[in-house]
CSV table of C-alpha atoms in Angstrom, one decimal:
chain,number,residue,atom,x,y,z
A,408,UNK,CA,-49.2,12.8,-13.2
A,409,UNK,CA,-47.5,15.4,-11.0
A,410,UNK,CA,-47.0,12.5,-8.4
A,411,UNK,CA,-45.0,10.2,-10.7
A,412,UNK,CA,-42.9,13.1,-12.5
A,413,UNK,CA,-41.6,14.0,-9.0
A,414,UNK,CA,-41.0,10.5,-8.3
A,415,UNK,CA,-39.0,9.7,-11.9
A,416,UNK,CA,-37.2,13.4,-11.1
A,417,UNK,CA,-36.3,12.2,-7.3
A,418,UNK,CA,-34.7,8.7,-9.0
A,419,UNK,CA,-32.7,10.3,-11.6
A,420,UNK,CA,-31.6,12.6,-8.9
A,421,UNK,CA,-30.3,9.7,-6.6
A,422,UNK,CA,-29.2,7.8,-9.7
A,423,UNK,CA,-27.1,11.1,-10.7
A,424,UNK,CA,-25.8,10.9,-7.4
A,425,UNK,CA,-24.7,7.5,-7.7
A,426,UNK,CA,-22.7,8.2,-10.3
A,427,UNK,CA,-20.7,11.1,-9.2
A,428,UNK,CA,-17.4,10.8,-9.3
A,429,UNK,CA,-15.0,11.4,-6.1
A,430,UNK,CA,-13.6,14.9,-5.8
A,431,UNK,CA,-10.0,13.9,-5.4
A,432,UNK,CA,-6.5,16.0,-4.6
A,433,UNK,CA,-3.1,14.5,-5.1
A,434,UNK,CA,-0.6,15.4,-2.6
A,435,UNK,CA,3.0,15.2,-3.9
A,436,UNK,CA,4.1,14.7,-7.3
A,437,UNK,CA,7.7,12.9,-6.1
A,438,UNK,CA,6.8,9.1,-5.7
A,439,UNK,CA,7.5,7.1,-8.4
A,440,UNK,CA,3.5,6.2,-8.8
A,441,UNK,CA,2.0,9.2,-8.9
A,442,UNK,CA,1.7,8.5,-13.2
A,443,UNK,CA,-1.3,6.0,-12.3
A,444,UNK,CA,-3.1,9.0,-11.5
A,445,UNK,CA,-2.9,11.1,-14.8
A,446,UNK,CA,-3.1,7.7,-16.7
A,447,UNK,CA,-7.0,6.2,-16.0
A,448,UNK,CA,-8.5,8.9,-18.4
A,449,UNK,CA,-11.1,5.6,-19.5
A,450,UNK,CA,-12.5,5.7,-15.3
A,451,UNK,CA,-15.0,8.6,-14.5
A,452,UNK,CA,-15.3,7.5,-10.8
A,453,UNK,CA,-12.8,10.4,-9.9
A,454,UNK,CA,-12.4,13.8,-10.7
A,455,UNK,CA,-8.8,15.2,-10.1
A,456,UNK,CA,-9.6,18.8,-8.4
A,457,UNK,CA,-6.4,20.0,-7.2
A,458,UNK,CA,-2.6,18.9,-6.8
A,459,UNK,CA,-0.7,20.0,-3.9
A,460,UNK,CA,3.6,20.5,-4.9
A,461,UNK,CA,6.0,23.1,-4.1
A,462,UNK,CA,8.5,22.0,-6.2
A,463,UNK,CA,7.9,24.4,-8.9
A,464,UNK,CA,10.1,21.8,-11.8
A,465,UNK,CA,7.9,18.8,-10.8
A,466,UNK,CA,4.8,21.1,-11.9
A,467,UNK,CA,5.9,22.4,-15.1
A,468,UNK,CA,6.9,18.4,-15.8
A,469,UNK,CA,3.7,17.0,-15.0
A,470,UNK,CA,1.6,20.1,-16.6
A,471,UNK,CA,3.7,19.9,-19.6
A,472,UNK,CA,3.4,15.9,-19.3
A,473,UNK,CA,-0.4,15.3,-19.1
A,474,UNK,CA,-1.6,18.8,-20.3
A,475,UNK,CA,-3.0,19.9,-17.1
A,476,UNK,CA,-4.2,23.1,-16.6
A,477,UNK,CA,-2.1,25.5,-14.0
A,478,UNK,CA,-4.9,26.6,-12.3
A,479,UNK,CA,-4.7,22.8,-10.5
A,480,UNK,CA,-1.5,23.4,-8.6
A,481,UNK,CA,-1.4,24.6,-5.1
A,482,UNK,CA,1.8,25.2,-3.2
A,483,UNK,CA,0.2,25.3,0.1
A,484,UNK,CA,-1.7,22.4,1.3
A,485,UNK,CA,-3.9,23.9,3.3
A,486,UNK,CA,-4.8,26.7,0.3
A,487,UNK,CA,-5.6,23.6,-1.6
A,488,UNK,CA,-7.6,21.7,0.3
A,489,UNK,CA,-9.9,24.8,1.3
A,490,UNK,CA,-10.0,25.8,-1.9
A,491,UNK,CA,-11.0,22.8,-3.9
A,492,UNK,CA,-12.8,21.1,-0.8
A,493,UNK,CA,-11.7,17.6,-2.1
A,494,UNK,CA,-13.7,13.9,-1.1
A,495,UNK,CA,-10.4,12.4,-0.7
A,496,UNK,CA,-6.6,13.0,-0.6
A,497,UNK,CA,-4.1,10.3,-2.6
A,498,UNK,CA,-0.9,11.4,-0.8
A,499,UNK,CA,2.4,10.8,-3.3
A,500,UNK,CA,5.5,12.3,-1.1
A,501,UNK,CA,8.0,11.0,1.2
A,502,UNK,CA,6.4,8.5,3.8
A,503,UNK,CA,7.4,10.6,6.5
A,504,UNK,CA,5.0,13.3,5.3
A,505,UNK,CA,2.2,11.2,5.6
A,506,UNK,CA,1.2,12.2,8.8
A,507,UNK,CA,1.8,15.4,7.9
A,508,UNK,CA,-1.0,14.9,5.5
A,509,UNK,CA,-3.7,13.3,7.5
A,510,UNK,CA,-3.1,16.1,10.1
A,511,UNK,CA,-4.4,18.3,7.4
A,512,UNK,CA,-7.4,16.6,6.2
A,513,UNK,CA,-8.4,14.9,9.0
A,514,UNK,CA,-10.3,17.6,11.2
A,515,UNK,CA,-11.5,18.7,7.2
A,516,UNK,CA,-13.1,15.3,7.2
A,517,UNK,CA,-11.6,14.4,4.2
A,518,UNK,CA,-10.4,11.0,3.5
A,519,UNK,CA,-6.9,9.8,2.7
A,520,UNK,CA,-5.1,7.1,1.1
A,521,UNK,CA,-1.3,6.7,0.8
A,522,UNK,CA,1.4,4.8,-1.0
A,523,UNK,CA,2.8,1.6,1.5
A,524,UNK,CA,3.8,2.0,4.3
A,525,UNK,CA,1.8,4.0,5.8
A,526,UNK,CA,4.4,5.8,8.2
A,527,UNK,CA,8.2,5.9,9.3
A,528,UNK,CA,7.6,5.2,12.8
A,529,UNK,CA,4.9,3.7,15.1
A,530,UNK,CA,4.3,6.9,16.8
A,531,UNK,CA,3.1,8.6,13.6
A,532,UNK,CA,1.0,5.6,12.8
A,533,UNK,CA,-0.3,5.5,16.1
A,534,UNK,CA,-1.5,8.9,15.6
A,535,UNK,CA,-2.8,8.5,11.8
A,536,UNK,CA,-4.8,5.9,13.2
A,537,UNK,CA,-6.3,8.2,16.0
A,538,UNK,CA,-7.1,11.4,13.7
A,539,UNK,CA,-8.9,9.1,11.6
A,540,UNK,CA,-11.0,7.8,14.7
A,541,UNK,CA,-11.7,11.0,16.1
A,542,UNK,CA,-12.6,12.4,12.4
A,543,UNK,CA,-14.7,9.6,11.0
A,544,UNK,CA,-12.4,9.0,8.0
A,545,UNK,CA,-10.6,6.4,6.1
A,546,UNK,CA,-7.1,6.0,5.5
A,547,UNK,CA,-5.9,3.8,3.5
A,548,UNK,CA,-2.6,2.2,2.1
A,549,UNK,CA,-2.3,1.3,-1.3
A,550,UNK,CA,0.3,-1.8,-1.8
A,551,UNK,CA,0.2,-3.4,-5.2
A,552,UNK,CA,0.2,-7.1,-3.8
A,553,UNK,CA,-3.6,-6.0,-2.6
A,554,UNK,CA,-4.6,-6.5,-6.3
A,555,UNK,CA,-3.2,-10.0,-6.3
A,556,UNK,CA,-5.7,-12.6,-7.2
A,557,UNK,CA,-3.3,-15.2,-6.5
A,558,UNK,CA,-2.5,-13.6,-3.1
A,559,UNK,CA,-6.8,-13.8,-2.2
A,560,UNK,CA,-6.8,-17.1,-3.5
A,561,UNK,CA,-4.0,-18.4,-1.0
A,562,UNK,CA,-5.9,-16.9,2.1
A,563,UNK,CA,-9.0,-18.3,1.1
A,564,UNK,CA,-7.3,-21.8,1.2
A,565,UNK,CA,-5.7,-20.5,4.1
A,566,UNK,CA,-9.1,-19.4,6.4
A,567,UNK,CA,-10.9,-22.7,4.2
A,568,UNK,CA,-8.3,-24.8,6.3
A,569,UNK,CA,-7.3,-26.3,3.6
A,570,UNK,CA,-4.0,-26.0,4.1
A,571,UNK,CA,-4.0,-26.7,8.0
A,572,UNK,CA,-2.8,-24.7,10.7
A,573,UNK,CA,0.4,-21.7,9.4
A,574,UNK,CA,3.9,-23.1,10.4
A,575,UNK,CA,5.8,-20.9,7.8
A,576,UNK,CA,5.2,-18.2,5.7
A,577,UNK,CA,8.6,-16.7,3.4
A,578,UNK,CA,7.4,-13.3,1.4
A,579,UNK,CA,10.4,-12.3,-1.7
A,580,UNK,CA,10.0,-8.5,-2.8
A,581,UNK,CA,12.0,-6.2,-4.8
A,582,UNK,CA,13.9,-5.9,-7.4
A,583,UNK,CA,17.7,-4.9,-9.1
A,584,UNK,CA,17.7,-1.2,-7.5
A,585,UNK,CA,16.0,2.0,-7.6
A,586,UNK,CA,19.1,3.7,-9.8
A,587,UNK,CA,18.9,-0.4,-11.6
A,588,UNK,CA,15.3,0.1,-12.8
A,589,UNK,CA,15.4,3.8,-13.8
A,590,UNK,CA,13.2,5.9,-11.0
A,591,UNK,CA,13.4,9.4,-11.4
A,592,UNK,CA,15.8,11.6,-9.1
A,593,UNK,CA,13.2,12.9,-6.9
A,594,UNK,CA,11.9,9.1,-6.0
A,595,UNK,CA,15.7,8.2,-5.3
A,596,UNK,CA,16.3,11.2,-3.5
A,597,UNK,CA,13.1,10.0,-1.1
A,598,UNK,CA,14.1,6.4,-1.0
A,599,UNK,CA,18.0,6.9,0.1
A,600,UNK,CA,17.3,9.1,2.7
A,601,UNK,CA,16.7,7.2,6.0
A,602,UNK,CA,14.2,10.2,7.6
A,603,UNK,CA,11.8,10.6,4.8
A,604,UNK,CA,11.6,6.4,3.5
A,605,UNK,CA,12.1,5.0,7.0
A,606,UNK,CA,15.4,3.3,5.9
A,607,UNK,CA,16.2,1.6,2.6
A,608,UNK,CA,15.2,-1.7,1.0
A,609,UNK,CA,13.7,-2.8,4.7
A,610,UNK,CA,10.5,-0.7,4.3
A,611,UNK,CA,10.5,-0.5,0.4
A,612,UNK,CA,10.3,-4.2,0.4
A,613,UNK,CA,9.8,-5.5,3.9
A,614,UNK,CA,6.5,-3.8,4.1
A,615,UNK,CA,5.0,-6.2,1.7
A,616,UNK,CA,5.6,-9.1,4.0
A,617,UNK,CA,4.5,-7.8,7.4
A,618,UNK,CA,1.1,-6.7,5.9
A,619,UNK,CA,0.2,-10.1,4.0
A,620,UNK,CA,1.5,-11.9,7.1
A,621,UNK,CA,-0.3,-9.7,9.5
A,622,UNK,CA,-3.8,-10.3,7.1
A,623,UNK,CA,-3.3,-13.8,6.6
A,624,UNK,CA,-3.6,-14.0,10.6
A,625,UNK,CA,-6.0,-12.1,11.3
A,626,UNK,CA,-4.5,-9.0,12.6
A,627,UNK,CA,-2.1,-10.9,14.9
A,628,UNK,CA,1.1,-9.3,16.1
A,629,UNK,CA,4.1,-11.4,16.2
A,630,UNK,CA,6.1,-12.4,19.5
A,631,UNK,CA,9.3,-10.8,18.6
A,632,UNK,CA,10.9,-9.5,15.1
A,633,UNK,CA,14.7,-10.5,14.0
A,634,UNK,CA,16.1,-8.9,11.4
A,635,UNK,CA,19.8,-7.9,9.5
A,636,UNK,CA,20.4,-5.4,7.1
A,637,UNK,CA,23.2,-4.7,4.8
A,638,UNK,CA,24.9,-2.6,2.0
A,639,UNK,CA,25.8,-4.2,-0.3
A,640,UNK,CA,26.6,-1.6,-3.1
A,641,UNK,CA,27.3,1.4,-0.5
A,642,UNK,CA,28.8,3.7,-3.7
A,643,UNK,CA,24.5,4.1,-4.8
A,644,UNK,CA,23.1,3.5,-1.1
A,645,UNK,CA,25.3,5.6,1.4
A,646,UNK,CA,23.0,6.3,3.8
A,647,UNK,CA,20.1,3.2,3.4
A,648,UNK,CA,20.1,-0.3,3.4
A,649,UNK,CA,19.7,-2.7,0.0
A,650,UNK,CA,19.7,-5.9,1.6
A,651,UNK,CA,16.7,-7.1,4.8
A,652,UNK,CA,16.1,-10.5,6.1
A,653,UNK,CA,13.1,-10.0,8.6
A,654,UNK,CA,12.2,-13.0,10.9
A,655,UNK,CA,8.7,-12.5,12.2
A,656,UNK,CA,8.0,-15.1,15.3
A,657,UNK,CA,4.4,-16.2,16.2
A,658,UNK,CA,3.4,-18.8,19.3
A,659,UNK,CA,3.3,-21.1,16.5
A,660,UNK,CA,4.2,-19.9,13.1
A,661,UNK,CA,7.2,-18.0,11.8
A,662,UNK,CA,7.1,-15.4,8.6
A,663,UNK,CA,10.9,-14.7,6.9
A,664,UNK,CA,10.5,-11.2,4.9
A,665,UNK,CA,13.5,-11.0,2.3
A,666,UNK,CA,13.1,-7.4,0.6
A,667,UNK,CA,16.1,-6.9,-1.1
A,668,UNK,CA,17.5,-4.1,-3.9
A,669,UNK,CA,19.4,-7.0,-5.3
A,670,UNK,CA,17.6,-9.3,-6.7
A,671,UNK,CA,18.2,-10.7,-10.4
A,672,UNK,CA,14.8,-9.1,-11.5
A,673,UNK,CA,11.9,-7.6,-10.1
A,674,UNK,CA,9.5,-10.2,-8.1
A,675,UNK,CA,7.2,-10.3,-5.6
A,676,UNK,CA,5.9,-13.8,-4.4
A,677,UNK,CA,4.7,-15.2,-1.4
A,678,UNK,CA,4.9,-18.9,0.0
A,679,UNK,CA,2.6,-20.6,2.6
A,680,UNK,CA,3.1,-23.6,4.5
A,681,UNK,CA,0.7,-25.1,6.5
A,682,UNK,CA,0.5,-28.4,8.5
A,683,UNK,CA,-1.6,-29.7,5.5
A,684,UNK,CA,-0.2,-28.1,2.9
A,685,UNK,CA,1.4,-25.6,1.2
A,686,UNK,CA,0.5,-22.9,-1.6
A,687,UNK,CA,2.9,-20.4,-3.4
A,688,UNK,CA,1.4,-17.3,-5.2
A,689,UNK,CA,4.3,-17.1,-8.1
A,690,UNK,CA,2.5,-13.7,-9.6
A,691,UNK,CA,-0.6,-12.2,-9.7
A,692,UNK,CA,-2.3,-14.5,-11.1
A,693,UNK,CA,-0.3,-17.8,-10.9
A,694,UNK,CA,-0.8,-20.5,-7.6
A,695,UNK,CA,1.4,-23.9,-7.3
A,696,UNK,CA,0.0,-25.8,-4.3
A,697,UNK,CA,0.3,-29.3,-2.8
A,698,UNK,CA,-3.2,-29.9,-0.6
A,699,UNK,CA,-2.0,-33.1,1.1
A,700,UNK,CA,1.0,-35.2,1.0
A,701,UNK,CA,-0.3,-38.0,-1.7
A,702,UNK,CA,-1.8,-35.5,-3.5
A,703,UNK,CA,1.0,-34.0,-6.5
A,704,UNK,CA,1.5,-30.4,-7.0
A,705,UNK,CA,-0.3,-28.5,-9.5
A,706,UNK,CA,-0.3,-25.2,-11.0
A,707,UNK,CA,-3.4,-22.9,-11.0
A,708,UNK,CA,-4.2,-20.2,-13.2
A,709,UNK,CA,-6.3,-17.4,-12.2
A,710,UNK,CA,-8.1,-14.2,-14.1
A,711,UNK,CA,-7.3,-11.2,-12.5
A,712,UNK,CA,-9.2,-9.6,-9.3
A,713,UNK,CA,-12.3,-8.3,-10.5
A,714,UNK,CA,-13.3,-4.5,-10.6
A,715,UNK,CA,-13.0,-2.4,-8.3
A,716,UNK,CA,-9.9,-4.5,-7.2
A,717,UNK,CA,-7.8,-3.7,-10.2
A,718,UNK,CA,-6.9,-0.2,-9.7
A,719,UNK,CA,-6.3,1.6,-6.5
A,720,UNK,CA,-8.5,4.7,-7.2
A,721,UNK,CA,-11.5,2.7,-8.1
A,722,UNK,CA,-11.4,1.0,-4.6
A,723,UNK,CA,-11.1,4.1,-3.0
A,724,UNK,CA,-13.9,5.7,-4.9
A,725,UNK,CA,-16.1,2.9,-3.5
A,726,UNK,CA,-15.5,3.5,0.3
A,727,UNK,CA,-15.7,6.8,0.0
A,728,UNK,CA,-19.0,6.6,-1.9
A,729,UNK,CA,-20.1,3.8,1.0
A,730,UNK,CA,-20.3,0.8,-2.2
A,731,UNK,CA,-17.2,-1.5,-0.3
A,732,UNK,CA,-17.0,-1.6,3.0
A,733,UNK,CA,-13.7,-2.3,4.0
A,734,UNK,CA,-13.4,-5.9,6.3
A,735,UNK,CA,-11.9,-5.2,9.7
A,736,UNK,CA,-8.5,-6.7,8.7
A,737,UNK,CA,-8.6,-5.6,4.9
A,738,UNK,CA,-5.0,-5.1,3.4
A,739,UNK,CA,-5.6,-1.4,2.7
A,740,UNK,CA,-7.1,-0.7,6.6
A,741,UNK,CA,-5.7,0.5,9.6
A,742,UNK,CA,-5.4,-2.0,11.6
A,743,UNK,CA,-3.8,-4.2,9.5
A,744,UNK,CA,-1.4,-0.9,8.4
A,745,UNK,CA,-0.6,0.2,11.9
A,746,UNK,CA,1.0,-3.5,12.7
A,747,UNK,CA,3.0,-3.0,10.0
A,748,UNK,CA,4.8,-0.1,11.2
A,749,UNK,CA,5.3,-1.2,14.4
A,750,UNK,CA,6.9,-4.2,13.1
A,751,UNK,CA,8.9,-2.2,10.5
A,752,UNK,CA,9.6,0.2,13.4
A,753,UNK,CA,10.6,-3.0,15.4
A,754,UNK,CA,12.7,-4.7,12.7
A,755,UNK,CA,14.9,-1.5,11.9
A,756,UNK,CA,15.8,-1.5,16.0
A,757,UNK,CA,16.9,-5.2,15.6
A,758,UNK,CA,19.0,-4.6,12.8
A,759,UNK,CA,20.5,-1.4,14.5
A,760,UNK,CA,21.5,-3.7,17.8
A,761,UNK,CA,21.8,-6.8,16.4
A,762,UNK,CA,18.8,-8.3,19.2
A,763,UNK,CA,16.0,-9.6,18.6
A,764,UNK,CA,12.8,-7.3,19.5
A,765,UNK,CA,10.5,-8.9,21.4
A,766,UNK,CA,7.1,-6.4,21.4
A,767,UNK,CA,5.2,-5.5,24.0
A,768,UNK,CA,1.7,-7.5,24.8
């Protein structure tokens, strides 16, 4: 009788354990999606346990905002993360401070996920990528075309070979403007500003591309990167791009990114031809393809991506908690990440000189 007691006690214990949710911090209340956040109060795989922001008028908005006691809000990252001793770190600040974040929780062996990209230049990235070796964690990049169903349906037609070998892939992001759409003045005030965003419309949108392209190979690096910026309403953007065109070049494929600040509305789409043939993922959850030249094109209609894939906390409450195991070229990973910012990093030298970058081998 003793015997099975201690054995029902030991299962609820690991069962309890299970179930616990992931301490998380926030650090940064200044991007535009930090909301999510405050807004999944239905989900009990997290529990918020601190917010790092030294802006004292972002605090009072988002205590005031979502009720949330004061006692949460740190001013000092460090303060915070020693005193709440969070699983995991969902950074919401300028992109430039995201290395500035994973220096911080790295050797604290906590994990991190950010908001895409995952850093302004290739030598932060570079190191990102190190910390989390030498520290056994995750960081990850959160980029909302990861929760596309359409998007995993076109790669699995893609490694199926059912659409042939890649010749050209053409990735559309964006939308009317950040002053167009509304963001609020601390998001602008990150996005024009060419040190913390990177540059303008060319990593806001252009990241999108060079990380779908870069999974949909495999982790391959392009050849050389080609790309043109402009302003096309310098009165709002001063200082940043609106406008990119980036031309990614393979041995045998070639990827055109248009991220853009001036599009008629908001899209985000991406279109992939093959030597076979050729599928477009119009929305999340739309497909048009054309598998073979007497074949007609037809529309497919998908249900969304199944949990945890339909919001960005749930996913990273399962790697932390070891129930999804990131693949080695995952969207949200590293490697896949780092390539992006060195082709980012790449692209804005092109449009600076007007060359093509070829990178290194």
């Amino acid at each position: 009788m003793k015997t099975a007691l201690l054995l029902f006690m030991g299962l609820l214990s690991i069962s309890t354990m299970a179930q616990s949710p992931v301490r998380l911090a926030v650090a940064g209340l200044s991007h535009g999606h930090v909301g999510w956040v405050f807004n999944r109060a239905d989900k009990k795989d997290i529990e918020l346990v601190g917010i790092y922001e030294p802006n004292p008028e972002l605090v009072n908005l988002f205590a005031e905002k979502y009720k949330l006691d004061k006692k949460l809000f740190f001013s000092d990252l460090n303060k915070m993360l020693d005193q709440t001793k969070p699983e995991a770190v969902s950074a919401f600040g300028a992109i430039n401070e995201h290395i500035t974040i994973v220096r911080a929780c790295a050797p604290r062996k906590i994990h991190v996920m950010v908001e895409k990209p995952l850093a302004t230049t290739f030598s932060d990235a570079k190191e990102i990528r190190k910390l989390a070796e030498q520290n056994a964690i995750q960081v990850m990049t959160n980029y909302e075309t990861s929760w596309y169903a359409s998007n995993q349906y076109v790669n699995d037609l893609v490694q199926q070979g059912k659409l042939g070998d890649i010749r050209k892939v053409m990735v559309n992001d964006g939308h009317q403007g950040p002053k167009e759409i509304g963001v609020s003045r601390e998001f602008f005030e990150i996005l024009t500003d060419p040190v913390k965003n990177g540059a303008g419309a060319l990593i806001d949108f252009g990241c999108y591309g060079a990380n779908l392209m870069t999974w949909l190979l495999k982790g391959e690096r392009p050849v050389s990167v080609t790309a043109v910026t402009h302003q096309n309403k310098p009165d709002i953007y001063k200082n940043v791009d609106d406008e990119a065109s980036i031309i990614l070049q393979y041995p045998k494929a070639q990827c055109i990114i248009q991220g853009s600040w001036n599009w008629s509305f908001a899209r985000k789409d991406m279109e992939v031809y093959g030597n076979k043939g050729y599928a477009v993922a119009v929305n999340p959850t739309v497909v048009r393809q054309r598998l073979s030249e007497k074949s007609p094109e037809e529309t497919i209609k998908l249900d969304p991506r199944p949990a945890p894939y339909t919001d960005p906390f749930s996913v990273l409450a399962d790697v932390v908690q070891g129930r999804l195991k990131l693949d080695q070229n995952d969207l949200y990973g590293l490697p896949v990440n780092v390539t992006v910012v060195e082709i980012l990093e790449a692209a804005r030298n092109s449009a600076k000189s007007g060359k093509t970058v070829f990178l290194s081998k």
